Amino acid sequence: MTSTEPTPARAQSADAAGDDSIVKKLSTLDRYLAVWILLAMAVGLGLGRLVPGMDDALAKVEIGGISLPIALGLLVMMYPVLAKVRYDRLDRVTGDKKLMVSSLVINWAVGPAVMFALAWIFLPDLPEYRTGLIIVGLARCIAMVVIWNDLACGDREAAAVLVALNSVFQVVAFGLLGWFYLDLLPRWMNLGDGQGLDVSVWYIAMNVVVFLGIPLLAGFLTRRIGEQKLGRTGYEARFLPTVGPWALYGLLFTIVILFALQGQTITSRPLDVARIALPLLVYFAVMFFGTFLLGKAVGLAYDRTATLAFTAAGNNFELAIAVAIATFGVTSGQALSGVVGPLIEVPVLIGLVYVALAWRRRFTADAVTTAP
């Protein structure tokens, strides 16, 4: 029987209950999820490198600049997770001022500033790659973060709210922050001539609608109709286990397609990829661990702290790549930086899922220690 929860979640539950038999009952997909993700990346890179014209063929399957294969994978990936959200509990999240304010500040003030600083520190002599990294920092995550959050046993309702909040700010603030970090600030700091970022607000809005609006609406309607027909207990016990594994299938499919699209580019420029990867590694570490410590410091529970950390560390790679290609060209250094983003983000964040689950025990232990 296929497990309905990802490996880390089940493993953590088994640890908390002291029952290793649960781990032994996991499906092969669940137990070795990290391995399958790395294999999916390798398969994608291999296909892009070895199959002539595959990257070009996949790139042509798009509408309005949005890749249909990637969109399909992301929709399949996000729908099961958003169908699990209990939408009648969202008001409990929006009333958490610590969480909401922390998320806005970290995502839209701290995150872009950290990436801007790291890009200039590590790539002062490579302006194209530097610009590409800054664009990655501006594109806050609205899609794949729901998977990392679910794997780490984060708060699903909080993830839905914070992702929606990021979406609104992405439409409003992406172009403005692009002008600030790529044009105004470099000139003001005498770092050289700035670079403009020509991106339509409507394009960003369409990106948000496709990658968040569709699966969010589908998840909401599924939950509402499902509970009306089966009741909450029946819906969660009978329907969710059926659709749950498709989140991981969609994730693996997305990774294969994404890396097949860019396999030739990545494998043909390994030294450039390494230069771009270093500041990205530092960025993910700073954003995740810094945010996790902040959540603990302000008194958030583990589940919301994990959600806050993953929404801060993740980025909207699809938007970053699309904007870089549209503005600077498909063969530009800016586009390569966007491509390297998920190459580093995917394995790093799956690793951080396990780190978060290890810290979950510490949160529980601290709560027991401080309880009256």
CSV table of C-alpha atoms in Angstrom, one decimal:
chain,number,residue,atom,x,y,z
A,1,MET,CA,0.0,0.0,0.0
A,2,THR,CA,1.4,3.4,-1.0
A,3,SER,CA,2.1,5.8,1.9
A,4,THR,CA,0.1,9.0,1.9
A,5,GLU,CA,2.7,11.2,3.6
A,6,PRO,CA,6.2,12.0,2.5
A,7,THR,CA,9.2,10.3,4.1
A,8,PRO,CA,10.3,13.0,6.5
A,9,ALA,CA,6.8,13.5,7.9
A,10,ARG,CA,6.3,9.8,8.5
A,11,ALA,CA,9.8,9.3,9.9
A,12,GLN,CA,9.3,12.2,12.3
A,13,SER,CA,6.0,10.7,13.5
A,14,ALA,CA,7.6,7.4,14.0
A,15,ASP,CA,10.4,9.0,16.0
A,16,ALA,CA,7.9,10.9,18.2
A,17,ALA,CA,5.8,7.8,18.8
A,18,GLY,CA,8.8,5.5,19.3
A,19,ASP,CA,7.5,3.1,16.7
A,20,ASP,CA,10.0,2.2,13.9
A,21,SER,CA,7.4,-0.1,12.3
A,22,ILE,CA,5.8,2.9,10.6
A,23,VAL,CA,9.0,3.7,8.8
A,24,LYS,CA,9.3,0.1,7.5
A,25,LYS,CA,5.8,0.4,6.0
A,26,LEU,CA,6.7,3.4,3.8
A,27,SER,CA,6.6,3.0,0.1
A,28,THR,CA,9.8,3.0,-1.8
A,29,LEU,CA,9.0,6.4,-3.3
A,30,ASP,CA,8.6,7.9,0.1
A,31,ARG,CA,11.5,6.2,1.9
A,32,TYR,CA,14.0,7.3,-0.7
A,33,LEU,CA,12.5,10.7,-1.8
A,34,ALA,CA,15.9,12.5,-1.7
A,35,VAL,CA,17.4,9.9,-3.9
A,36,TRP,CA,14.6,10.1,-6.5
A,37,ILE,CA,14.9,13.9,-6.5
A,38,LEU,CA,18.6,13.7,-7.3
A,39,LEU,CA,17.9,11.0,-9.9
A,40,ALA,CA,15.3,13.2,-11.5
A,41,MET,CA,17.8,16.0,-11.7
A,42,ALA,CA,20.3,13.7,-13.3
A,43,VAL,CA,17.8,12.3,-15.8
A,44,GLY,CA,16.7,15.8,-16.8
A,45,LEU,CA,20.3,17.0,-17.3
A,46,GLY,CA,21.1,13.8,-19.2
A,47,LEU,CA,18.1,14.2,-21.5
A,48,GLY,CA,18.9,17.8,-22.2
A,49,ARG,CA,22.5,17.0,-22.9
A,50,LEU,CA,22.2,13.7,-24.9
A,51,VAL,CA,18.9,14.1,-26.9
A,52,PRO,CA,19.5,16.5,-29.7
A,53,GLY,CA,16.9,19.3,-29.9
A,54,MET,CA,15.0,18.3,-26.8
A,55,ASP,CA,15.6,21.6,-25.0
A,56,ASP,CA,14.4,23.5,-28.0
A,57,ALA,CA,11.4,21.3,-28.5
A,58,LEU,CA,10.3,21.7,-24.8
A,59,ALA,CA,10.9,25.4,-24.9
A,60,LYS,CA,8.5,25.8,-27.8
A,61,VAL,CA,5.7,24.2,-25.9
A,62,GLU,CA,4.6,27.4,-24.2
A,63,ILE,CA,1.9,30.0,-24.1
A,64,GLY,CA,2.5,33.7,-23.3
A,65,GLY,CA,6.0,32.9,-22.1
A,66,ILE,CA,4.8,30.2,-19.7
A,67,SER,CA,6.2,26.7,-20.2
A,68,LEU,CA,3.3,24.3,-20.5
A,69,PRO,CA,5.2,21.2,-19.3
A,70,ILE,CA,6.5,23.0,-16.2
A,71,ALA,CA,3.1,24.5,-15.6
A,72,LEU,CA,1.5,21.0,-15.8
A,73,GLY,CA,4.1,19.6,-13.3
A,74,LEU,CA,3.6,22.4,-10.9
A,75,LEU,CA,-0.2,22.1,-11.0
A,76,VAL,CA,-0.1,18.4,-10.4
A,77,MET,CA,2.4,19.0,-7.6
A,78,MET,CA,0.5,21.7,-5.8
A,79,TYR,CA,-3.1,20.5,-6.1
A,80,PRO,CA,-2.9,17.6,-3.6
A,81,VAL,CA,-1.2,19.8,-1.0
A,82,LEU,CA,-3.7,22.6,-1.4
A,83,ALA,CA,-6.6,20.1,-1.2
A,84,LYS,CA,-5.3,19.2,2.3
A,85,VAL,CA,-5.7,22.8,3.5
A,86,ARG,CA,-8.5,23.4,6.0
A,87,TYR,CA,-9.7,26.7,4.5
A,88,ASP,CA,-12.1,27.4,7.4
A,89,ARG,CA,-9.0,27.9,9.6
A,90,LEU,CA,-7.2,30.5,7.6
A,91,ASP,CA,-8.5,33.3,9.9
A,92,ARG,CA,-6.3,31.8,12.6
A,93,VAL,CA,-3.3,32.5,10.4
A,94,THR,CA,-4.2,36.0,9.3
A,95,GLY,CA,-4.7,36.9,13.0
A,96,ASP,CA,-1.1,35.9,13.8
A,97,LYS,CA,0.5,39.3,13.5
A,98,LYS,CA,4.0,38.0,14.4
A,99,LEU,CA,3.9,35.5,11.5
A,100,MET,CA,2.4,38.0,8.9
A,101,VAL,CA,4.7,40.9,9.7
A,102,SER,CA,7.8,38.6,9.9
A,103,SER,CA,6.9,37.1,6.5
A,104,LEU,CA,6.5,40.5,4.8
A,105,VAL,CA,9.7,41.9,6.2
A,106,ILE,CA,11.8,38.8,5.5
A,107,ASN,CA,10.5,38.2,2.0
A,108,TRP,CA,10.3,41.7,0.6
A,109,ALA,CA,12.9,43.7,2.6
A,110,VAL,CA,15.5,41.2,3.8
A,111,GLY,CA,15.5,38.5,1.0
A,112,PRO,CA,16.2,40.8,-2.0
A,113,ALA,CA,18.8,42.8,0.0
A,114,VAL,CA,20.7,39.7,1.1
A,115,MET,CA,20.8,38.4,-2.5
A,116,PHE,CA,21.9,41.9,-3.8
A,117,ALA,CA,24.7,41.9,-1.3
A,118,LEU,CA,25.9,38.3,-2.0
A,119,ALA,CA,25.7,38.9,-5.8
A,120,TRP,CA,28.1,41.9,-5.5
A,121,ILE,CA,30.4,40.1,-3.0
A,122,PHE,CA,30.8,36.9,-4.9
A,123,LEU,CA,30.4,38.2,-8.5
A,124,PRO,CA,31.9,41.7,-8.7
A,125,ASP,CA,33.5,40.9,-12.0
A,126,LEU,CA,30.6,39.1,-13.7
A,127,PRO,CA,27.8,41.7,-14.1
A,128,GLU,CA,25.5,39.4,-16.1
A,129,TYR,CA,25.5,36.6,-13.6
A,130,ARG,CA,25.2,39.1,-10.8
A,131,THR,CA,22.1,40.6,-12.3
A,132,GLY,CA,20.6,37.2,-12.8
A,133,LEU,CA,21.1,36.3,-9.2
A,134,ILE,CA,19.4,39.6,-8.1
A,135,ILE,CA,16.4,38.7,-10.2
A,136,VAL,CA,16.2,35.3,-8.5
A,137,GLY,CA,16.2,37.1,-5.1
A,138,LEU,CA,13.3,39.3,-6.2
A,139,ALA,CA,11.1,36.3,-7.3
A,140,ARG,CA,9.7,35.1,-4.0
A,141,CYS,CA,8.4,31.6,-3.9
A,142,ILE,CA,4.7,30.9,-4.6
A,143,ALA,CA,4.8,27.3,-5.8
A,144,MET,CA,7.3,24.6,-4.8
A,145,VAL,CA,7.4,25.9,-1.2
A,146,VAL,CA,4.2,24.2,-0.5
A,147,ILE,CA,5.9,20.9,-1.1
A,148,TRP,CA,8.9,21.6,1.2
A,149,ASN,CA,6.6,22.9,3.9
A,150,ASP,CA,4.4,19.8,3.7
A,151,LEU,CA,7.4,17.5,3.9
A,152,ALA,CA,8.7,19.4,6.9
A,153,CYS,CA,5.3,19.1,8.7
A,154,GLY,CA,4.8,22.9,8.5
A,155,ASP,CA,1.5,24.6,8.9
A,156,ARG,CA,-0.5,24.1,5.7
A,157,GLU,CA,-3.0,26.9,6.4
A,158,ALA,CA,-0.1,29.3,7.1
A,159,ALA,CA,1.7,28.2,3.9
A,160,ALA,CA,-1.5,28.9,1.9
A,161,VAL,CA,-1.8,32.4,3.4
A,162,LEU,CA,1.8,33.4,3.1
A,163,VAL,CA,2.1,32.1,-0.5
A,164,ALA,CA,-1.0,34.2,-1.4
A,165,LEU,CA,0.5,37.2,0.4
A,166,ASN,CA,3.7,36.8,-1.6
A,167,SER,CA,1.7,36.6,-4.8
A,168,VAL,CA,0.0,39.9,-4.2
A,169,PHE,CA,3.3,41.6,-3.4
A,170,GLN,CA,5.0,40.0,-6.3
A,171,VAL,CA,2.6,41.6,-8.7
A,172,VAL,CA,2.9,45.0,-7.1
A,173,ALA,CA,6.5,45.1,-6.0
A,174,PHE,CA,8.6,42.9,-8.4
A,175,GLY,CA,9.1,45.6,-11.1
A,176,LEU,CA,9.6,48.4,-8.5
A,177,LEU,CA,12.3,46.4,-6.6
A,178,GLY,CA,13.9,45.4,-9.9
A,179,TRP,CA,14.3,49.1,-10.7
A,180,PHE,CA,15.6,49.8,-7.2
A,181,TYR,CA,18.2,47.0,-7.0
A,182,LEU,CA,19.3,46.9,-10.6
A,183,ASP,CA,19.3,50.6,-11.5
A,184,LEU,CA,18.9,53.1,-8.7
A,185,LEU,CA,21.0,51.5,-5.9
A,186,PRO,CA,24.0,50.6,-8.0
A,187,ARG,CA,24.2,54.2,-9.3
A,188,TRP,CA,23.7,55.7,-5.8
A,189,MET,CA,26.5,53.4,-4.4
A,190,ASN,CA,28.8,54.3,-7.4
A,191,LEU,CA,28.9,50.6,-8.4
A,192,GLY,CA,28.6,51.4,-12.1
A,193,ASP,CA,25.8,51.9,-14.5
A,194,GLY,CA,22.5,50.3,-13.6
A,195,GLN,CA,20.5,47.8,-15.7
A,196,GLY,CA,16.8,48.2,-16.4
A,197,LEU,CA,14.3,45.4,-15.9
A,198,ASP,CA,11.6,45.5,-18.5
A,199,VAL,CA,8.8,43.3,-17.2
A,200,SER,CA,5.1,43.7,-17.5
A,201,VAL,CA,2.9,43.7,-14.4
A,202,TRP,CA,0.4,41.7,-16.4
A,203,TYR,CA,3.0,39.0,-17.1
A,204,ILE,CA,3.7,38.6,-13.4
A,205,ALA,CA,0.0,38.5,-12.7
A,206,MET,CA,-0.5,35.8,-15.2
A,207,ASN,CA,2.4,33.8,-13.7
A,208,VAL,CA,0.7,34.1,-10.3
A,209,VAL,CA,-2.7,33.1,-11.7
A,210,VAL,CA,-1.3,30.0,-13.4
A,211,PHE,CA,1.1,28.7,-10.7
A,212,LEU,CA,-1.0,29.6,-7.6
A,213,GLY,CA,-4.5,30.7,-8.6
A,214,ILE,CA,-5.5,27.6,-10.5
A,215,PRO,CA,-4.3,24.9,-7.9
A,216,LEU,CA,-5.5,27.1,-5.0
A,217,LEU,CA,-9.0,27.3,-6.5
A,218,ALA,CA,-9.1,23.6,-7.4
A,219,GLY,CA,-7.9,22.7,-3.9
A,220,PHE,CA,-10.6,24.9,-2.2
A,221,LEU,CA,-13.4,23.6,-4.4
A,222,THR,CA,-12.3,20.0,-3.9
A,223,ARG,CA,-12.2,20.4,-0.1
A,224,ARG,CA,-15.6,22.1,-0.1
A,225,ILE,CA,-17.4,19.7,-2.3
A,226,GLY,CA,-15.6,16.7,-0.8
A,227,GLU,CA,-16.6,17.6,2.7
A,228,GLN,CA,-20.2,18.2,1.6
A,229,LYS,CA,-20.4,14.7,0.2
A,230,LEU,CA,-18.1,12.7,2.5
A,231,GLY,CA,-17.9,14.8,5.6
A,232,ARG,CA,-14.5,16.1,6.9
A,233,THR,CA,-13.5,12.7,8.4
A,234,GLY,CA,-14.4,10.8,5.2
A,235,TYR,CA,-12.8,13.4,2.9
A,236,GLU,CA,-9.5,13.3,4.8
A,237,ALA,CA,-9.5,9.5,5.4
A,238,ARG,CA,-10.7,8.4,2.0
A,239,PHE,CA,-10.0,11.0,-0.7
A,240,LEU,CA,-6.7,12.7,0.4
A,241,PRO,CA,-4.7,9.4,0.6
A,242,THR,CA,-5.7,8.8,-3.0
A,243,VAL,CA,-4.4,12.1,-4.4
A,244,GLY,CA,-1.6,12.6,-1.9
A,245,PRO,CA,1.2,10.8,-3.7
A,246,TRP,CA,0.6,12.8,-6.9
A,247,ALA,CA,2.3,15.8,-5.2
A,248,LEU,CA,5.5,13.9,-5.3
A,249,TYR,CA,5.0,12.6,-8.8
A,250,GLY,CA,4.4,16.2,-10.0
A,251,LEU,CA,7.5,17.3,-8.2
A,252,LEU,CA,9.7,14.7,-9.9
A,253,PHE,CA,8.1,15.4,-13.3
A,254,THR,CA,8.7,19.1,-12.9
A,255,ILE,CA,12.4,18.6,-12.0
A,256,VAL,CA,13.0,16.3,-15.0
A,257,ILE,CA,11.4,18.8,-17.4
A,258,LEU,CA,13.1,21.8,-15.8
A,259,PHE,CA,16.6,20.3,-16.1
A,260,ALA,CA,16.0,18.8,-19.5
A,261,LEU,CA,15.2,22.3,-20.7
A,262,GLN,CA,18.5,23.6,-19.5
A,263,GLY,CA,20.7,20.5,-19.5
A,264,GLN,CA,22.9,21.6,-22.4
A,265,THR,CA,23.5,25.0,-20.9
A,266,ILE,CA,24.4,23.8,-17.4
A,267,THR,CA,26.7,20.9,-18.4
A,268,SER,CA,28.6,23.0,-21.0
A,269,ARG,CA,29.6,25.8,-18.5
A,270,PRO,CA,30.5,24.0,-15.3
A,271,LEU,CA,32.9,26.7,-14.0
A,272,ASP,CA,30.3,29.4,-14.4
A,273,VAL,CA,27.8,27.2,-12.7
A,274,ALA,CA,30.1,26.8,-9.8
A,275,ARG,CA,30.7,30.6,-9.5
A,276,ILE,CA,26.9,31.2,-9.5
A,277,ALA,CA,26.2,28.3,-7.1
A,278,LEU,CA,28.4,29.6,-4.2
A,279,PRO,CA,26.4,32.8,-3.4
A,280,LEU,CA,23.2,30.8,-3.8
A,281,LEU,CA,24.3,28.3,-1.2
A,282,VAL,CA,25.1,31.1,1.2
A,283,TYR,CA,21.8,32.7,0.5
A,284,PHE,CA,19.7,29.6,1.2
A,285,ALA,CA,21.7,29.0,4.4
A,286,VAL,CA,21.3,32.6,5.6
A,287,MET,CA,17.6,32.9,4.8
A,288,PHE,CA,16.6,29.5,6.2
A,289,PHE,CA,18.6,29.4,9.4
A,290,GLY,CA,18.2,33.1,10.1
A,291,THR,CA,14.4,32.9,9.7
A,292,PHE,CA,14.2,29.7,11.7
A,293,LEU,CA,16.0,31.4,14.6
A,294,LEU,CA,13.7,34.5,14.2
A,295,GLY,CA,10.6,32.3,14.4
A,296,LYS,CA,11.8,30.7,17.6
A,297,ALA,CA,12.9,34.0,19.1
A,298,VAL,CA,9.4,35.6,18.6
A,299,GLY,CA,7.7,32.6,20.0
A,300,LEU,CA,6.2,30.9,17.0
A,301,ALA,CA,5.4,27.2,17.2
A,302,TYR,CA,7.5,24.7,15.2
A,303,ASP,CA,4.9,24.3,12.4
A,304,ARG,CA,4.7,28.1,11.7
A,305,THR,CA,8.4,28.6,12.1
A,306,ALA,CA,9.1,26.0,9.5
A,307,THR,CA,6.5,27.5,7.1
A,308,LEU,CA,8.1,31.0,7.7
A,309,ALA,CA,11.6,29.6,7.0
A,310,PHE,CA,10.8,27.8,3.8
A,311,THR,CA,8.7,30.6,2.3
A,312,ALA,CA,11.7,32.9,3.0
A,313,ALA,CA,14.4,30.5,1.6
A,314,GLY,CA,12.5,29.5,-1.6
A,315,ASN,CA,12.3,31.4,-4.8
A,316,ASN,CA,10.0,31.5,-7.9
A,317,PHE,CA,12.5,30.0,-10.3
A,318,GLU,CA,10.0,29.9,-13.2
A,319,LEU,CA,9.4,33.7,-13.0
A,320,ALA,CA,13.1,34.5,-12.5
A,321,ILE,CA,14.1,32.5,-15.6
A,322,ALA,CA,11.2,33.8,-17.7
A,323,VAL,CA,12.0,37.5,-16.8
A,324,ALA,CA,15.8,37.0,-17.4
A,325,ILE,CA,15.1,35.4,-20.8
A,326,ALA,CA,12.6,38.0,-21.9
A,327,THR,CA,14.7,40.9,-20.8
A,328,PHE,CA,18.3,39.8,-21.7
A,329,GLY,CA,17.9,36.8,-24.0
A,330,VAL,CA,17.9,33.0,-23.8
A,331,THR,CA,21.7,32.7,-24.1
A,332,SER,CA,22.5,35.5,-21.6
A,333,GLY,CA,24.4,35.2,-18.4
A,334,GLN,CA,21.3,36.5,-16.6
A,335,ALA,CA,19.3,33.5,-17.9
A,336,LEU,CA,22.0,31.1,-16.8
A,337,SER,CA,21.9,32.4,-13.2
A,338,GLY,CA,18.2,31.8,-13.2
A,339,VAL,CA,18.7,28.3,-14.5
A,340,VAL,CA,21.3,27.5,-11.8
A,341,GLY,CA,18.8,28.7,-9.1
A,342,PRO,CA,16.7,25.5,-9.0
A,343,LEU,CA,19.8,23.3,-9.7
A,344,ILE,CA,21.0,24.4,-6.2
A,345,GLU,CA,17.7,25.1,-4.5
A,346,VAL,CA,16.1,21.7,-5.1
A,347,PRO,CA,18.7,19.5,-3.3
A,348,VAL,CA,19.5,22.1,-0.7
A,349,LEU,CA,15.9,22.6,0.4
A,350,ILE,CA,15.2,18.9,0.5
A,351,GLY,CA,18.2,18.6,2.8
A,352,LEU,CA,16.8,21.5,4.9
A,353,VAL,CA,13.6,19.5,5.3
A,354,TYR,CA,15.5,17.0,7.3
A,355,VAL,CA,17.2,19.7,9.2
A,356,ALA,CA,13.9,21.2,10.1
A,357,LEU,CA,12.5,17.9,11.3
A,358,ALA,CA,15.5,17.3,13.5
A,359,TRP,CA,14.9,20.8,15.0
A,360,ARG,CA,11.3,19.8,15.6
A,361,ARG,CA,12.4,17.6,18.5
A,362,ARG,CA,14.2,20.6,20.0
A,363,PHE,CA,11.0,22.8,19.8
A,364,THR,CA,9.0,20.0,21.4
A,365,ALA,CA,11.6,19.5,24.1
A,366,ASP,CA,11.8,23.2,24.9
A,367,ALA,CA,8.0,23.4,25.1
A,368,VAL,CA,7.9,20.6,27.6
A,369,THR,CA,10.8,22.2,29.6
A,370,THR,CA,9.2,25.6,29.9
A,371,ALA,CA,5.6,24.3,30.5
A,372,PRO,CA,4.3,25.3,33.9
